[in-house]
CSV table of C-alpha atoms in Angstrom, one decimal:
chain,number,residue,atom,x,y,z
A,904,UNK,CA,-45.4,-9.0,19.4
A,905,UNK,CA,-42.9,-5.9,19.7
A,906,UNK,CA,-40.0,-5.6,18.2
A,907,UNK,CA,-36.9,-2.9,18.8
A,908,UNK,CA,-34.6,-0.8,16.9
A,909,UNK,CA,-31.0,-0.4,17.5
A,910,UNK,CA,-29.1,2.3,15.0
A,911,UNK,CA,-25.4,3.1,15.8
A,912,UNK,CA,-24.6,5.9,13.7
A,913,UNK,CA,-20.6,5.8,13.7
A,914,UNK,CA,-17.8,7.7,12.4
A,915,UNK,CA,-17.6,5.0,9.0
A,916,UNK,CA,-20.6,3.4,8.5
A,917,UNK,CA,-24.6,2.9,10.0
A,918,UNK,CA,-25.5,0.0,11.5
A,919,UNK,CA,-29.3,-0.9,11.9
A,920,UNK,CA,-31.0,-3.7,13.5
A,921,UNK,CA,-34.0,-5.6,14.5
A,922,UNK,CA,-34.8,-7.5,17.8
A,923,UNK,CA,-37.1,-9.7,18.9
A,924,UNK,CA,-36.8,-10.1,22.6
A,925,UNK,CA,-33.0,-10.6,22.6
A,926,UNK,CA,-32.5,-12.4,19.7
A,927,UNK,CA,-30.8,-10.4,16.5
A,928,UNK,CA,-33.1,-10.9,13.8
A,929,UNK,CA,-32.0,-8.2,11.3
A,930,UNK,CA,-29.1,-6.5,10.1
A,931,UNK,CA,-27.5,-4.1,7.8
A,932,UNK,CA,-24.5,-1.4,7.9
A,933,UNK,CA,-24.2,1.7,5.1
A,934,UNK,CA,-21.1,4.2,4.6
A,935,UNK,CA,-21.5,7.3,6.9
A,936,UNK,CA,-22.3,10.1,4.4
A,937,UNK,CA,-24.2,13.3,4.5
A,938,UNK,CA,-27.8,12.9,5.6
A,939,UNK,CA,-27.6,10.1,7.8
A,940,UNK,CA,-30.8,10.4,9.5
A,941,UNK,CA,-32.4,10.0,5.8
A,942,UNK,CA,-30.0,7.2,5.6
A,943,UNK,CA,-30.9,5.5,8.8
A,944,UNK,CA,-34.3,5.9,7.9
A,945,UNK,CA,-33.8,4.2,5.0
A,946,UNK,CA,-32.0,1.3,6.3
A,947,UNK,CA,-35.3,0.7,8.8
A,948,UNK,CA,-37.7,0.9,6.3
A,949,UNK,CA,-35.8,-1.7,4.3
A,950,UNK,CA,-35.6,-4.0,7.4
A,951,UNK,CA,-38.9,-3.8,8.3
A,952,UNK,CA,-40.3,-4.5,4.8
A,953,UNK,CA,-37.9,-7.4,4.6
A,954,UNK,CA,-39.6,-8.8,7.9
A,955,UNK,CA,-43.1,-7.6,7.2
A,956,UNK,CA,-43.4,-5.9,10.7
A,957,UNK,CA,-45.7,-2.5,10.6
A,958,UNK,CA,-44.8,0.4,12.8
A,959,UNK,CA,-47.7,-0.6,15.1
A,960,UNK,CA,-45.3,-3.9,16.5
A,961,UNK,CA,-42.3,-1.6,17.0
A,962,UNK,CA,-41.7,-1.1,20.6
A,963,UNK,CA,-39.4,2.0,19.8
A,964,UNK,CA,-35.9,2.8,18.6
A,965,UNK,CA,-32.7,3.1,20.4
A,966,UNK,CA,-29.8,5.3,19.0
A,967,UNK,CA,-25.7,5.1,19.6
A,968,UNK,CA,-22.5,6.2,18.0
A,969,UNK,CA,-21.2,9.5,17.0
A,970,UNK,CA,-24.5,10.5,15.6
A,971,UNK,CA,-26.8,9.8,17.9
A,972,UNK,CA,-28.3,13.0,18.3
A,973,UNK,CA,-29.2,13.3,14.9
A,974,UNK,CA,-32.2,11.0,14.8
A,975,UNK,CA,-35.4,12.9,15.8
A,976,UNK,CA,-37.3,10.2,16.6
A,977,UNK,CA,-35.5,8.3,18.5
A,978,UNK,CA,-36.9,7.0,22.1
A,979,UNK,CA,-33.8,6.3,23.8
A,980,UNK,CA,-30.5,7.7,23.0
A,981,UNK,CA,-27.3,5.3,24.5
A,982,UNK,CA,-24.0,6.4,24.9
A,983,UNK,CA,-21.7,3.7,22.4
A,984,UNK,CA,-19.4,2.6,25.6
A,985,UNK,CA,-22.7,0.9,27.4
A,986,UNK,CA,-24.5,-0.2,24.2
A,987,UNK,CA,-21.1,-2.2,23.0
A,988,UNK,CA,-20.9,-3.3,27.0
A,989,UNK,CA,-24.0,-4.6,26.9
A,990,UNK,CA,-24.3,-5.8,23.4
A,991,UNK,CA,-21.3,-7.9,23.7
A,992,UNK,CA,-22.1,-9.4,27.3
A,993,UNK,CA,-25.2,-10.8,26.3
A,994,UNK,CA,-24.0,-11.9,22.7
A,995,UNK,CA,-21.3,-13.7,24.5
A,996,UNK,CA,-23.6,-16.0,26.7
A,997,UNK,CA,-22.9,-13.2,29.3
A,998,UNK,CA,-19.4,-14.3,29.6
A,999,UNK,CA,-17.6,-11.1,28.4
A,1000,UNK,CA,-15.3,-9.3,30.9
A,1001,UNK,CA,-13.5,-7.3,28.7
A,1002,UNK,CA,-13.8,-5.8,25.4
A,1003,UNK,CA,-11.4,-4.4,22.8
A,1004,UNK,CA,-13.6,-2.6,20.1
A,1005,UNK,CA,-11.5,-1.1,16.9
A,1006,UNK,CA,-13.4,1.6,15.6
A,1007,UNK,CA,-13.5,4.1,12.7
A,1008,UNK,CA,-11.8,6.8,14.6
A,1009,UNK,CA,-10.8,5.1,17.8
A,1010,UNK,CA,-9.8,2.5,19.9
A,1011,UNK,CA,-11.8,1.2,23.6
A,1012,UNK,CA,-10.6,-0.9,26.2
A,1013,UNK,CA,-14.0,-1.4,27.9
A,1014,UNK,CA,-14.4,-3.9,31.2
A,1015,UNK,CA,-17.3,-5.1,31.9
A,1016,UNK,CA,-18.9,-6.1,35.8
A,1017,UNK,CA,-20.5,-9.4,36.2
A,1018,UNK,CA,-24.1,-8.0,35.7
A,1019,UNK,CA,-22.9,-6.7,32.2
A,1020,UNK,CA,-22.7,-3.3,33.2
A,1021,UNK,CA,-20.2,-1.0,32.4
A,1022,UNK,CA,-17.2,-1.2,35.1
A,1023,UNK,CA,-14.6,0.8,33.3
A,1024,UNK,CA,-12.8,1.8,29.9
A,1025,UNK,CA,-10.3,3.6,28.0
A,1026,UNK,CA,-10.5,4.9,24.9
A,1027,UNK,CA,-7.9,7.0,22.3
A,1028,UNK,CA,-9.2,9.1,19.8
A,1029,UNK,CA,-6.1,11.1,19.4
A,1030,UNK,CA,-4.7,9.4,16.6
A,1031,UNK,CA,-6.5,7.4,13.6
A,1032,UNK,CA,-3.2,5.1,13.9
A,1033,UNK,CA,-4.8,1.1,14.6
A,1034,UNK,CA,-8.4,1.9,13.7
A,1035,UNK,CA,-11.0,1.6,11.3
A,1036,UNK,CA,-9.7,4.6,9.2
A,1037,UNK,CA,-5.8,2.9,9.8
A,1038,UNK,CA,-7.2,-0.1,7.7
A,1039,UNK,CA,-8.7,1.7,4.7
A,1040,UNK,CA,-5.9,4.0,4.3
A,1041,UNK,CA,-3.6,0.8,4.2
A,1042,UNK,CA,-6.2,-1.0,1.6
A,1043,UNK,CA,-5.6,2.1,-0.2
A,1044,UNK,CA,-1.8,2.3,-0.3
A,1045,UNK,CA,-1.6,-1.7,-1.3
A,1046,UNK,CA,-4.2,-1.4,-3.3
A,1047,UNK,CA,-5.7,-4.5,-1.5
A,1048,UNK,CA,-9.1,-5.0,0.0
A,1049,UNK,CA,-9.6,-4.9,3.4
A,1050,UNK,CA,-11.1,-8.6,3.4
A,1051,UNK,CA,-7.9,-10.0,2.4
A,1052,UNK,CA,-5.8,-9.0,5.1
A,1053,UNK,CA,-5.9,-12.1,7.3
A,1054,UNK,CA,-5.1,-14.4,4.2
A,1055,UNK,CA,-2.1,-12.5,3.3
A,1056,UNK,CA,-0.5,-12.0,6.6
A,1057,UNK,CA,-0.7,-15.5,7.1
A,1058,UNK,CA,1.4,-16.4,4.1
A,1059,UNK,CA,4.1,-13.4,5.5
A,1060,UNK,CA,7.7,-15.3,5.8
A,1061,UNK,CA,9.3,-12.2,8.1
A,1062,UNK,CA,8.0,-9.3,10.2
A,1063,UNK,CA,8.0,-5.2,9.3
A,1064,UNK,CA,8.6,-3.3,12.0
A,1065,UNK,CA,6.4,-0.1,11.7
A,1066,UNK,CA,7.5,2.3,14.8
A,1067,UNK,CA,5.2,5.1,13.7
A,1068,UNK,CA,2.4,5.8,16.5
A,1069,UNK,CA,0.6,8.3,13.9
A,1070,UNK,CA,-1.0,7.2,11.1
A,1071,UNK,CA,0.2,10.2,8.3
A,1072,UNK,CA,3.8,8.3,9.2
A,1073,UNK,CA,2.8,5.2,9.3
A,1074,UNK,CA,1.4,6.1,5.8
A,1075,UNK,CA,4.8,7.6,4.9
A,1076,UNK,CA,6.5,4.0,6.3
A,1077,UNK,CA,4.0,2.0,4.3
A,1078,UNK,CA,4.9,3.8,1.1
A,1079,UNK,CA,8.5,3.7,1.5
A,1080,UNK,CA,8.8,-0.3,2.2
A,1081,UNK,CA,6.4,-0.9,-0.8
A,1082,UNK,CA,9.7,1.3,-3.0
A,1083,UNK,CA,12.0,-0.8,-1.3
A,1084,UNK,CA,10.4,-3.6,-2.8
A,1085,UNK,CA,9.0,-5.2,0.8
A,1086,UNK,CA,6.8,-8.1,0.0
A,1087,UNK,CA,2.7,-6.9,0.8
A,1088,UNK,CA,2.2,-10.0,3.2
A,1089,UNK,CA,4.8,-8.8,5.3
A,1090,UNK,CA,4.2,-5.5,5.7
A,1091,UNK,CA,0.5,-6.5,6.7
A,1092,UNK,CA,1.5,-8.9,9.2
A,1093,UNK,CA,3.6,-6.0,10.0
A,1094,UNK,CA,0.4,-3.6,10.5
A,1095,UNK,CA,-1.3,-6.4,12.9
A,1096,UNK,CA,1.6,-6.4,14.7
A,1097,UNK,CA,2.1,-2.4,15.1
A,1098,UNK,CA,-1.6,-2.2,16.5
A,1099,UNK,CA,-1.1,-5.1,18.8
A,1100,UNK,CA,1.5,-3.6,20.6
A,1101,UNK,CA,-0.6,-0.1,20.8
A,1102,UNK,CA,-3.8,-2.3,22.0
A,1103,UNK,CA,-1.3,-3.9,24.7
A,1104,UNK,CA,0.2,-0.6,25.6
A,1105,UNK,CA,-3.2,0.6,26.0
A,1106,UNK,CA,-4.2,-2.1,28.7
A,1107,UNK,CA,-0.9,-1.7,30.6
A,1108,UNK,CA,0.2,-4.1,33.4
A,1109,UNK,CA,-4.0,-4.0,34.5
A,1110,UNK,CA,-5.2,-7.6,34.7
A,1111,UNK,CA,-8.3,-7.9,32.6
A,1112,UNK,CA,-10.3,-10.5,33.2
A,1113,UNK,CA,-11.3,-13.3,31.5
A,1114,UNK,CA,-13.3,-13.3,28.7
A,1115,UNK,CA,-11.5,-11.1,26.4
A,1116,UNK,CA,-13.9,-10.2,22.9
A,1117,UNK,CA,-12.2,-7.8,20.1
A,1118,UNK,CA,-15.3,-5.8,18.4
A,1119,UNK,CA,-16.1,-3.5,15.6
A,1120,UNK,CA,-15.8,-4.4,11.8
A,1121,UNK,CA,-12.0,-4.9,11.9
A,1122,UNK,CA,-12.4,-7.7,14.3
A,1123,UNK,CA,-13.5,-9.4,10.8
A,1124,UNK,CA,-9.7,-9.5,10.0
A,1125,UNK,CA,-8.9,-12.7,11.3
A,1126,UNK,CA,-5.1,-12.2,10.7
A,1127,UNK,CA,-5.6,-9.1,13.4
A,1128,UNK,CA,-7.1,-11.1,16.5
A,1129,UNK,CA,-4.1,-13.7,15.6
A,1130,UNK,CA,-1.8,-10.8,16.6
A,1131,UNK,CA,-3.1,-9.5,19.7
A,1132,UNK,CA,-3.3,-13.2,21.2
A,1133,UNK,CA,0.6,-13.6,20.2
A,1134,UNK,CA,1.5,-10.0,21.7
A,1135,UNK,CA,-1.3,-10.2,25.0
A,1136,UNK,CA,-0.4,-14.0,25.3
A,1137,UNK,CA,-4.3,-15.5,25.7
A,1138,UNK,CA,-7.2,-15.8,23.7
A,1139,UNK,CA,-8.9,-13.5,22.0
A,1140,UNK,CA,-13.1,-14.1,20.6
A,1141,UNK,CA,-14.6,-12.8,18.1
A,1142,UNK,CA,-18.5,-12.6,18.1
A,1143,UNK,CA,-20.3,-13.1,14.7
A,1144,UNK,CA,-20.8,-10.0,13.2
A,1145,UNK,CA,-18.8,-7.9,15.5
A,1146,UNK,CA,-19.8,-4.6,13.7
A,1147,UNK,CA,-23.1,-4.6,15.2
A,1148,UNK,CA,-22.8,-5.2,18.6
A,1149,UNK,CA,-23.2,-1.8,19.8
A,1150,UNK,CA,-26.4,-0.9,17.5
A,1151,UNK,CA,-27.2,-4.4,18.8
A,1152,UNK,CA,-26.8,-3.8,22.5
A,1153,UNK,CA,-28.4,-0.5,22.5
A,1154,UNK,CA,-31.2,-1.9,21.2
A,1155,UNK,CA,-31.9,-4.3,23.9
A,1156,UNK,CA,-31.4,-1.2,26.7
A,1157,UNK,CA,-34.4,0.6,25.1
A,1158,UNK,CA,-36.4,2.6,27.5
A,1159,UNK,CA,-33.9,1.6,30.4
């Protein structure tokens, strides 16, 4: 029995896992800090300890994300925008045709062909304004974890309009309407709302096919995916654990 290794080493955090066949078996994510090819390593020998699964059963490692280079002893390396393709389509029951994925330092619009393979996709990394990075500075300033943020925009009785498109502004906006004495569920809601309407200025007047998936660990805030349905006007899924996806899909295109 073989079994194969996805790592996507991304701009926030590592993400590790374990496959057998196509079913996700193991999991973990760690903050990106210095070293992460000692972390990564780590994160793999904890896994496979966990499972009891020697180095002989691997069938070999497959790396993604920002950092991908960095691992020596890797036997396939994946570029992020295919592995989250492909992770997605096949976590989805192959029914994924379009895939927003929030990450630490950007934002993708990725479509998908019928055969899972990757059609087409945007992506802006020119601002932190909507991502990954976007959410802990905002934790930060309202002194509020990030987990909480669907709960509290939900009990939000009014709207904030942030205008700001860069995310030092927005910071500056954020601080101002918390002197002005602005209620926090309202100026989260307010947040979900600002990145809905980049995410929808992103995909322009294109007609994305059906089925639309938002990915990446902030498609854990409920209270997010709430706001891009209202602003896109359709559904929006969420996969479990969305923040391994791509280390997830890269995994499964070892050796391909």
């Amino acid at each position: 029995m073989s079994y194969k290794i996805g790592i996507d080493l991304g701009s926030t955090a590592i993400k590790a896992v374990i496959v057998k066949d196509t079913e996700l078996i193991w999991k973990k994510a760690v903050p990106t800090a210095p070293g992460q090819e000692a972390l990564a390593r780590n994160l793999l020998d904890e896994g496979l300890a966990e499972l009891a699964i020697s180095n002989q059963d691997m069938e070999g490692i497959s790396v993604t994300g920002y950092g991908k280079n960095l691992i020596a002893n890797a036997h396939t390396v994946i570029d992020e925008v295919s592995a989250n393709a492909w992770g997605v389509y096949l976590l989805s029951g192959r029914k994924a045709r379009t895939v927003i994925n929030i990450g630490g330092q950007d934002i993708k619009i990725i479509r998908l062909a019928e055969d899972g393979k990757l059609s087409d996709f945007k992506m802006n990394d020119k601002c932190a304004a909507g991502t990954g990075r976007f959410f802990e500075m905002a934790g930060r300033i309202l002194d509020t974890p990030i987990y909480d943020f669907a709960a509290l925009a939900d009990k939000a009785d009014a709207s904030v309009s942030l205008n700001s498109t860069c995310a030092v502004f927005a910071e500056s906006e954020i601080v101002s309407l918390i002197a002005k004495g602005t209620k926090k569920e309202n100026i989260i809601r307010g947040l979900h709302e600002s990145i809905a309407r980049r995410i929808a200025g992103m995909m322009g007047n294109q007609d994305f096919a059906d089925e639309l998936y938002l990915d990446g660990g902030s498609a854990n805030n409920g209270g997010l995916a709430v706001a891009i349905e209202d602003e896109l006007l359709r559904d929006v899924y969420v996969l479990p654990h969305p923040q391994f996806t791509v280390a997830y899909g890269a995994a499964c295109l070892l050796r391909r």
